[in-house]
mmCIF file of C-alpha atoms in Angstrom:
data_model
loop_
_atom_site.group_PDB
_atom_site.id
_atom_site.type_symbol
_atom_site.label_atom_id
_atom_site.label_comp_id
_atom_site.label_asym_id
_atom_site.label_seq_id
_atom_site.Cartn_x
_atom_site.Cartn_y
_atom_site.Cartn_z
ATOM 1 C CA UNK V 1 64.621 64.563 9.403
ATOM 2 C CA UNK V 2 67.359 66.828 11.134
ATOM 3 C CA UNK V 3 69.620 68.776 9.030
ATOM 4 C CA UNK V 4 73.575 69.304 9.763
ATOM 5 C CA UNK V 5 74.431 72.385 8.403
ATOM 6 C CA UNK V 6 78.345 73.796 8.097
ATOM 7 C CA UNK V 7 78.487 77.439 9.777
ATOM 8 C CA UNK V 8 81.289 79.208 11.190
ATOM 9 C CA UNK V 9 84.755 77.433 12.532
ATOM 10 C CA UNK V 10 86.020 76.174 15.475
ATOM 11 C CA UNK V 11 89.191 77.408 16.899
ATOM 12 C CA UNK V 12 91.233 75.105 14.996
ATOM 13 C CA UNK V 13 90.181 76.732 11.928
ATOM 14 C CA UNK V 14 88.202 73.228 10.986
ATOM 15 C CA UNK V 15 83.977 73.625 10.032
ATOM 16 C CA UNK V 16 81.878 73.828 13.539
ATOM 17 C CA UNK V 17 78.383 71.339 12.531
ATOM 18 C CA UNK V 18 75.681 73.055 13.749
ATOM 19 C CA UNK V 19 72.272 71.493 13.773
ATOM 20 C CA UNK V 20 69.097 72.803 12.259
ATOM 21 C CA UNK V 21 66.552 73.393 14.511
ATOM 22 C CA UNK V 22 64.026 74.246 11.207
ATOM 23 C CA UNK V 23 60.601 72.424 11.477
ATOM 24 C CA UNK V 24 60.212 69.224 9.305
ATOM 25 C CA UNK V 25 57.532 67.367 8.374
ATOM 26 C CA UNK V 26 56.718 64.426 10.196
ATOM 27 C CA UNK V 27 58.598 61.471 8.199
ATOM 28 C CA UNK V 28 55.600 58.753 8.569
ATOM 29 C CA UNK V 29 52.657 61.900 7.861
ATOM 30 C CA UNK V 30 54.791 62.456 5.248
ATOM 31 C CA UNK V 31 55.057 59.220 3.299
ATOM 32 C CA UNK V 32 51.278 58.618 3.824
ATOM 33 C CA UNK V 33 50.420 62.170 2.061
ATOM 34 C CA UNK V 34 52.724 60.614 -0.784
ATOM 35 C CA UNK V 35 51.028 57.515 -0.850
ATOM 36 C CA UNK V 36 47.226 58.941 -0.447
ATOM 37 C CA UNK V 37 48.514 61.099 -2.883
ATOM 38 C CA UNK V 38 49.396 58.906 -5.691
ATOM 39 C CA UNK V 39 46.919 56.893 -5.009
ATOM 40 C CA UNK V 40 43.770 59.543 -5.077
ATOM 41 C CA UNK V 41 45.515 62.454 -6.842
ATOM 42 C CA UNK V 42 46.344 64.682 -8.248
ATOM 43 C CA UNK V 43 44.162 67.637 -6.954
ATOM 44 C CA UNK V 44 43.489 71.033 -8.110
ATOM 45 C CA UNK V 45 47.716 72.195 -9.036
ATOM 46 C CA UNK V 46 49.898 68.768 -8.961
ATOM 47 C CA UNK V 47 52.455 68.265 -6.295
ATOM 48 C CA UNK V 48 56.227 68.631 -6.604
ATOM 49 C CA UNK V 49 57.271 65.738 -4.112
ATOM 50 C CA UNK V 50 60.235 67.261 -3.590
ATOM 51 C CA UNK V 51 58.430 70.795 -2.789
ATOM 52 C CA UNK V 52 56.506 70.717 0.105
ATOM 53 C CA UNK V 53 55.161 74.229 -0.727
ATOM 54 C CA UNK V 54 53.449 72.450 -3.501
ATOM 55 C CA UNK V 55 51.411 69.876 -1.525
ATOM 56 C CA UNK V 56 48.088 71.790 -1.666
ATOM 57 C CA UNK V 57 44.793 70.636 0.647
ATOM 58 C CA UNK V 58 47.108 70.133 3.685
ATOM 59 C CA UNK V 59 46.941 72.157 6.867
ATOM 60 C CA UNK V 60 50.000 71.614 9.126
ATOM 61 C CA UNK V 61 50.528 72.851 13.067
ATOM 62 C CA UNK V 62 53.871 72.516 14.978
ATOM 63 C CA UNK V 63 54.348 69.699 17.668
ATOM 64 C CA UNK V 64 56.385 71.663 20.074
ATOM 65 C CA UNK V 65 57.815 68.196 21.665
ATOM 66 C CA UNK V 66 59.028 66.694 18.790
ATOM 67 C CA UNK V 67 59.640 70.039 16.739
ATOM 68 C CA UNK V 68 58.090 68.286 13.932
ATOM 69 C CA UNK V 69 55.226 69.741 11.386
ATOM 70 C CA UNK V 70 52.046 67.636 11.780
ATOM 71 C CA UNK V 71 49.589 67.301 9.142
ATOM 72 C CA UNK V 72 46.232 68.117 10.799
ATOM 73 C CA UNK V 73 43.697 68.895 7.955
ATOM 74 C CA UNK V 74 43.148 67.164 4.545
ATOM 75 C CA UNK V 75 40.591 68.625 2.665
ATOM 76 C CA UNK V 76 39.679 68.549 -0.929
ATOM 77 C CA UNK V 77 36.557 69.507 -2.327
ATOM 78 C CA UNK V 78 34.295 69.403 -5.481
ATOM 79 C CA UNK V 79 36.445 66.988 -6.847
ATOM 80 C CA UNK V 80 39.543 68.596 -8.367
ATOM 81 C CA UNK V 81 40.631 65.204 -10.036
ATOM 82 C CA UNK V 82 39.814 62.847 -7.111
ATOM 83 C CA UNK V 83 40.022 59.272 -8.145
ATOM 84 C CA UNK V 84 40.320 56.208 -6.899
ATOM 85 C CA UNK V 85 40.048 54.202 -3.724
ATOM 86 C CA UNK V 86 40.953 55.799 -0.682
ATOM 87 C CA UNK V 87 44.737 53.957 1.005
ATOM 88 C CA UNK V 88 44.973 52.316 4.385
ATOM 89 C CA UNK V 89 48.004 55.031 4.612
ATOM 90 C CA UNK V 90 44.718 57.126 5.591
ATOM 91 C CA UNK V 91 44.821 56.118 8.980
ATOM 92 C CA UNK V 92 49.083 57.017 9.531
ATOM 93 C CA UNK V 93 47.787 60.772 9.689
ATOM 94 C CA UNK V 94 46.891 60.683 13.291
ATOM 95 C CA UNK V 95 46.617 64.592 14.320
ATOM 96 C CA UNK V 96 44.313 65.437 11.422
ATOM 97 C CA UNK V 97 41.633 67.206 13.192
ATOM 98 C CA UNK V 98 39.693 67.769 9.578
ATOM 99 C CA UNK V 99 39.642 65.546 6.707
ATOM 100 C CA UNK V 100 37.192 66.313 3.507
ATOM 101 C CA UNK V 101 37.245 64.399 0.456
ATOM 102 C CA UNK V 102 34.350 65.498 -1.546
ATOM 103 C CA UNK V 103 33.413 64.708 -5.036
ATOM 104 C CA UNK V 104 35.316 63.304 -7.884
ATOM 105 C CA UNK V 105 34.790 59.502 -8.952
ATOM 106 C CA UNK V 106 36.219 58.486 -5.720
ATOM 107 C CA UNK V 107 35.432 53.924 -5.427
ATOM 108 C CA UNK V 108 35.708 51.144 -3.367
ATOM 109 C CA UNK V 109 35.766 50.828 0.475
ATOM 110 C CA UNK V 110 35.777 53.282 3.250
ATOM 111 C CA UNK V 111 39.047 51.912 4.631
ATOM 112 C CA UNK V 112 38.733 50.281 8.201
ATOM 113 C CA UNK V 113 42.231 52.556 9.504
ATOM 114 C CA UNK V 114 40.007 55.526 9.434
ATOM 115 C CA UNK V 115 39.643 54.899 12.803
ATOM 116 C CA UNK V 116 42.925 55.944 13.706
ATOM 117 C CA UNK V 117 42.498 58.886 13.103
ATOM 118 C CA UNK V 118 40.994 59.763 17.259
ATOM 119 C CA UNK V 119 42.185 63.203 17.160
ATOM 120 C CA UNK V 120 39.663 64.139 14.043
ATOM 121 C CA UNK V 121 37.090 66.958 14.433
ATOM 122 C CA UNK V 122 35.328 66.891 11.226
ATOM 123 C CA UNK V 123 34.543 63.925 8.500
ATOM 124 C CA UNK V 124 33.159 64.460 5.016
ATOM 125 C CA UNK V 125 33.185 61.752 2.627
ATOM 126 C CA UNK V 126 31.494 62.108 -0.677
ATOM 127 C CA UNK V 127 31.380 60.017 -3.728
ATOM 128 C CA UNK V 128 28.941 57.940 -5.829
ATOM 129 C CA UNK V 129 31.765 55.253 -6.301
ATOM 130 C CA UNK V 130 32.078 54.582 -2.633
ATOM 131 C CA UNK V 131 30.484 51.006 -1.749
ATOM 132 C CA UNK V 132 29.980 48.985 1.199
ATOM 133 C CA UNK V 133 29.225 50.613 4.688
ATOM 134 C CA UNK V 134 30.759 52.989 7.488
ATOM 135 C CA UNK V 135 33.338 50.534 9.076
ATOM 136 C CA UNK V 136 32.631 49.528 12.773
ATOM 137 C CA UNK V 137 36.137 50.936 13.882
ATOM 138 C CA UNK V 138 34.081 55.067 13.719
ATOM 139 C CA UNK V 139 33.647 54.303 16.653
ATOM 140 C CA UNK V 140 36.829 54.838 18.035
ATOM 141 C CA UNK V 141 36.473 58.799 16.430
ATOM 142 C CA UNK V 142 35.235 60.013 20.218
ATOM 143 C CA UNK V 143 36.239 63.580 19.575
ATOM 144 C CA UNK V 144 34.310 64.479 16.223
ATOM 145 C CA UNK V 145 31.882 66.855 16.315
ATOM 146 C CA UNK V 146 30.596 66.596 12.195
ATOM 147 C CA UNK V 147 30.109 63.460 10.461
ATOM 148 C CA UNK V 148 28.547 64.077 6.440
ATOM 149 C CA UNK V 149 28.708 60.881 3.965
ATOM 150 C CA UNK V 150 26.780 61.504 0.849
ATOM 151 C CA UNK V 151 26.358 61.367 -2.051
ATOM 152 C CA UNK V 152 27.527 57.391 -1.970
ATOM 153 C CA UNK V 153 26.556 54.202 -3.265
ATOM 154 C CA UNK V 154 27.100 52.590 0.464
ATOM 155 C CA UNK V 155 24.854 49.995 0.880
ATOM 156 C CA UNK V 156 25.472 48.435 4.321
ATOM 157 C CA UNK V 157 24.156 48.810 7.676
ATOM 158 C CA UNK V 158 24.906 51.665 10.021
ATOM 159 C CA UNK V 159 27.241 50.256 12.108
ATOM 160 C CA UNK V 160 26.260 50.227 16.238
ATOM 161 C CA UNK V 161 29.494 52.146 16.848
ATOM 162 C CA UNK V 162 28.123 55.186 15.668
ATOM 163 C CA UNK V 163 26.833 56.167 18.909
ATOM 164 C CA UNK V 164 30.204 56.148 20.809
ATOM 165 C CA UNK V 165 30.723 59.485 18.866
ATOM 166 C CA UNK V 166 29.779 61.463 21.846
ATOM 167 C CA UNK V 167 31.311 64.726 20.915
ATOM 168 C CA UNK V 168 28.868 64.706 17.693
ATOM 169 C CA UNK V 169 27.115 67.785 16.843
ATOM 170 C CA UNK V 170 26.274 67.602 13.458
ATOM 171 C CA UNK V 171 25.446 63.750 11.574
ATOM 172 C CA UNK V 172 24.227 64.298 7.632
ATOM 173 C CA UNK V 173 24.042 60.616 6.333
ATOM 174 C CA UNK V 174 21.829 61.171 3.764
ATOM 175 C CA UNK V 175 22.046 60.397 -0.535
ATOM 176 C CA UNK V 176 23.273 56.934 -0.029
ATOM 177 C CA UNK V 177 21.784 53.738 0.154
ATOM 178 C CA UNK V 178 22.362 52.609 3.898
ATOM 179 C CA UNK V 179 20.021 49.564 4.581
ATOM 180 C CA UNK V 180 18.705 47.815 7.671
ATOM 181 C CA UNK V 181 17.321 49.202 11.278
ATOM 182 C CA UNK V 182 18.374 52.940 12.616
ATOM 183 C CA UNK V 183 21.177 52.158 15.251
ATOM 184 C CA UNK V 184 19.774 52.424 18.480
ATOM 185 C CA UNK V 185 22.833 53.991 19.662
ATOM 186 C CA UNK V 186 22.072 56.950 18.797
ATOM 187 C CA UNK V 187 20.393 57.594 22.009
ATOM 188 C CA UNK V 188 23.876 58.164 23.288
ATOM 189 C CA UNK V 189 24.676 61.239 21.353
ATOM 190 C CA UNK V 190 23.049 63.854 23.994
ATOM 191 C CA UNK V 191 24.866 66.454 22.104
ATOM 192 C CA UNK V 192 23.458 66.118 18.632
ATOM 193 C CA UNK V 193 22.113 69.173 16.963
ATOM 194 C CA UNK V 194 20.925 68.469 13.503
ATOM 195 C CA UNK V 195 20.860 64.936 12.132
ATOM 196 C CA UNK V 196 19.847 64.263 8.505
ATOM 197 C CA UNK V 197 18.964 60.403 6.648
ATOM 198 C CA UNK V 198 16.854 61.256 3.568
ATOM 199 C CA UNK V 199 17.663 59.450 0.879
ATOM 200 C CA UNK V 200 18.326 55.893 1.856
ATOM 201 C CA UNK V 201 16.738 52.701 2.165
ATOM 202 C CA UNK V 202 16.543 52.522 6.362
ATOM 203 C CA UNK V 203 13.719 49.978 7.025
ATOM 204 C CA UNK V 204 12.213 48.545 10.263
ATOM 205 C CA UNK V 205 10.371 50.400 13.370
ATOM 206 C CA UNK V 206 11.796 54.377 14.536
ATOM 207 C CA UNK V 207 13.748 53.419 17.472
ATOM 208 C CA UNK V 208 11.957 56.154 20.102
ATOM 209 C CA UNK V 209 14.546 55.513 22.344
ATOM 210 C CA UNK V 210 16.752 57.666 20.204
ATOM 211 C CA UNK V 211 14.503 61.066 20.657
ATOM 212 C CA UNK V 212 14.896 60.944 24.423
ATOM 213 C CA UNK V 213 17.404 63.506 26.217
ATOM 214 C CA UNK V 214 17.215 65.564 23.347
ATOM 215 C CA UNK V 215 14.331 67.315 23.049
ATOM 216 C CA UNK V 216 15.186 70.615 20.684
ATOM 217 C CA UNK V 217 16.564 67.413 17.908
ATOM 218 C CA UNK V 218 14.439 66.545 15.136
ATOM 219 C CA UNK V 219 15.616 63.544 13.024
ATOM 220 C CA UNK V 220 14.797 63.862 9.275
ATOM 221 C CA UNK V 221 14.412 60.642 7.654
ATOM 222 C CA UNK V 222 12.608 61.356 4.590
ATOM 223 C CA UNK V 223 12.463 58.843 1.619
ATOM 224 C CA UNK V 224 13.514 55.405 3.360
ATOM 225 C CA UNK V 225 11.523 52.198 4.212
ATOM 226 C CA UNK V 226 10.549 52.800 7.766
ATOM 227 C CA UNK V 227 7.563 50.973 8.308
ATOM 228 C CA UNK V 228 6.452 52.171 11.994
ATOM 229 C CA UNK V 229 6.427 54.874 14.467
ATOM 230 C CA UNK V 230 5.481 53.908 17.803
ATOM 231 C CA UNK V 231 2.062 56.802 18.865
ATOM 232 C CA UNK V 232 3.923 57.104 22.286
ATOM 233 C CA UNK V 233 5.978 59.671 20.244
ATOM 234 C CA UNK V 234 2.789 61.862 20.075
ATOM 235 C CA UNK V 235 1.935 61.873 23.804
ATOM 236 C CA UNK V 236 2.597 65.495 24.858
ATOM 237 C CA UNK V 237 4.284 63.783 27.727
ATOM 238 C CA UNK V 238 6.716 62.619 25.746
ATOM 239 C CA UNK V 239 9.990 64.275 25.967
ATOM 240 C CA UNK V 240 11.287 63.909 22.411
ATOM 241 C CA UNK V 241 10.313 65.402 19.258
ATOM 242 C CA UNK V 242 8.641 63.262 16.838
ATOM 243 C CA UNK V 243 11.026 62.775 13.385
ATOM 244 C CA UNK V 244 10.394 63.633 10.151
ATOM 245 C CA UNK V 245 9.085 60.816 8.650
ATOM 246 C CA UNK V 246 7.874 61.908 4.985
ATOM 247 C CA UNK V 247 8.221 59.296 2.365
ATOM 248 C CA UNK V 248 8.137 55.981 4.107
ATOM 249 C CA UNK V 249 6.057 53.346 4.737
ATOM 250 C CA UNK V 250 3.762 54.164 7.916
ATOM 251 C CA UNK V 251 0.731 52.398 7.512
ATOM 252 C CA UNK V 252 -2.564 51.207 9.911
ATOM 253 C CA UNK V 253 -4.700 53.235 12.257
ATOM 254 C CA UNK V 254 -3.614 56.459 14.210
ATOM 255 C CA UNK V 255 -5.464 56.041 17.609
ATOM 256 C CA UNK V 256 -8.031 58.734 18.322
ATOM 257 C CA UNK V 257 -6.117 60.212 21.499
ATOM 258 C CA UNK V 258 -3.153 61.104 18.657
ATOM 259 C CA UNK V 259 -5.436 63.738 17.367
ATOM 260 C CA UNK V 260 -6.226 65.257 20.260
ATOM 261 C CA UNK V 261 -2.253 66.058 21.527
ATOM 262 C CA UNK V 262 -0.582 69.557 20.887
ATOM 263 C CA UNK V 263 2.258 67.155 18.977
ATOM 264 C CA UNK V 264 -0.360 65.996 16.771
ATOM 265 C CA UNK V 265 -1.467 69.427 15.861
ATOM 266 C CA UNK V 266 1.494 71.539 15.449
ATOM 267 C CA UNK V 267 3.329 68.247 13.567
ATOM 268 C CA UNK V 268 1.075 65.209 12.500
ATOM 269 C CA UNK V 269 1.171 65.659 8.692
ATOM 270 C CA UNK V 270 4.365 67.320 8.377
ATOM 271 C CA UNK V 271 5.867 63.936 9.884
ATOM 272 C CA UNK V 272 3.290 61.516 8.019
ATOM 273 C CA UNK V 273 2.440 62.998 4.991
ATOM 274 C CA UNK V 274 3.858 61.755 1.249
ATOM 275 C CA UNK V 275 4.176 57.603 2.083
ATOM 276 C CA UNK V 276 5.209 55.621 -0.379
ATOM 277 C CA UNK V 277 2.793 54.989 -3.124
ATOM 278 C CA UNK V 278 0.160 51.649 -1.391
ATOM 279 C CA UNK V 279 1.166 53.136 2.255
ATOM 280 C CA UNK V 280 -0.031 56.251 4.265
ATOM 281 C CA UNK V 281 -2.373 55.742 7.602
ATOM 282 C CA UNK V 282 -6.291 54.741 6.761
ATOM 283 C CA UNK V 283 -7.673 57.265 9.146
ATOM 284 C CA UNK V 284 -5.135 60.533 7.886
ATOM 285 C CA UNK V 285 -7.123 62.716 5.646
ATOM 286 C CA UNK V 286 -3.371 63.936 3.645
ATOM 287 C CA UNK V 287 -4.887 66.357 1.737
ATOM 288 C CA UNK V 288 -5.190 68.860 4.905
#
């Protein structure tokens, strides 16, 4: 990427080569932004590949050891021309700390080399034409802090992995179609501080286990197919906060002790109320 530029002579009166100690891009960040590029692209002005002052979307810092210009934010939002499915070449960009692509009539697969990207802060992914699920290799993102995916036609599972992200702060998984059980993994992310699911199609029993160690978190998971919450929730003893279960499938008998708990008081319908048409509990007047 080096430069040999032709300045001054030497004492022979012959051209001294002096090297140029400019900043370049980094040659493999920069043949993935061509590639995601004209694959996904263009967005909001077009590029001049020849112009880097034209690639628009792209933050770049300086690596002081390689005195190389690293690409560490990709973000493109409201569409702007978006298309397409998203490259492998994704996962070459390995400093990005930020990478939005939000919008447009983005399709196909989440691509698995996401999870190259370690060093990312911040992950927002929306699209209606994105299918499948959140690969299993998220996992390896340890050092983001805000996960959103919306706004997607995923239909998968939530992968397990999810709760490696231990640095998360901020999950928003909601407008999709995710299927299956809530990850029990979740549990591990101590640090959450708002974490939104409405929208999907989650089924099975509300893992409690997930509400424990963080007691100022409340998990909204309105509008899915979650069948059961376990009354130990309730218990005043209890160190989590119930989640917001409105729009599900809760059915059967609330024992009488549930009533008679502070958690049942301050938050019992706002949690229960609005099932799913042929659900609801028998003993829950709703209309309170």
């Amino acid at each position: 990427m080096s430069l040999l530029l032709f300045l001054g002579c030497s004492s022979d009166g012959s051209p001294e080569e002096v090297q140029d100690t400019t900043p370049h891009l980094n040659a493999s960040d920069s043949l993935a932004l061509v590639k995601i590029y004209s694959t996904i692209g263009p967005w909001y002005e077009e590029w001049n590949l020849n112009d880097i002052t034209t690639w628009n979307g792209m933050t770049v810092a300086l690596d002081e050891t390689t005195n190389e210009l690293r690409v560490t934010g990709l973000e493109v939002y409201n569409g702007y021309g978006l298309h397409g499915q998203i490259p492998a070449e994704i996962g070459q960009l390995t400093e990005l700390r930020t990478l939005v692509l939000a919008g447009g009539v983005l399709n196909g697969m989440i691509p698995k080399e996401i999870g190259n990207l370690v060093n990312l802060e911040t992950l927002a992914l929306d699209g209606k034409g994105l299918t499948g699920g959140i690969p299993e290799s998220i996992g390896n993102l340890e050092k983001l802090r805000r996960l959103t995916i919306t706004n997607t036609s995923l239909s998968d599972t939530i992968p397990e992995s999810i709760g490696k992200l231990v640095s998360l702060e901020k999950l928003f998984l909601f407008d999709n179609r995710l299927t299956g059980n809530i990850p029990k993994g979740l549990a591990n992310l101590s640090g959450l501080k708002r974490a939104v699911f409405n929208n999907n199609q989650l089924t099975g029993s509300f893992p409690v286990e997930i509400l424990k160690g963080n007691t100022n978190l409340r998990f909204s998971f309105w509008n899915n197919n979650i069948t059961e919450l376990p009354f130990e929730v309730w218990s005043d003893d209890f160190e989590g906060t119930p989640p917001d279960l409105q729009g599900n499938r809760l059915s059967g008998i609330v024992p009488e002790w549930v009533f008679r708990t502070k958690k049942w008081q301050e938050d019992g319908i706002m949690c229960t109320r609005g099932q799913q048409e042929g659900y609801g509990y028998e003993n829950v007047n709703y209309e309170d």
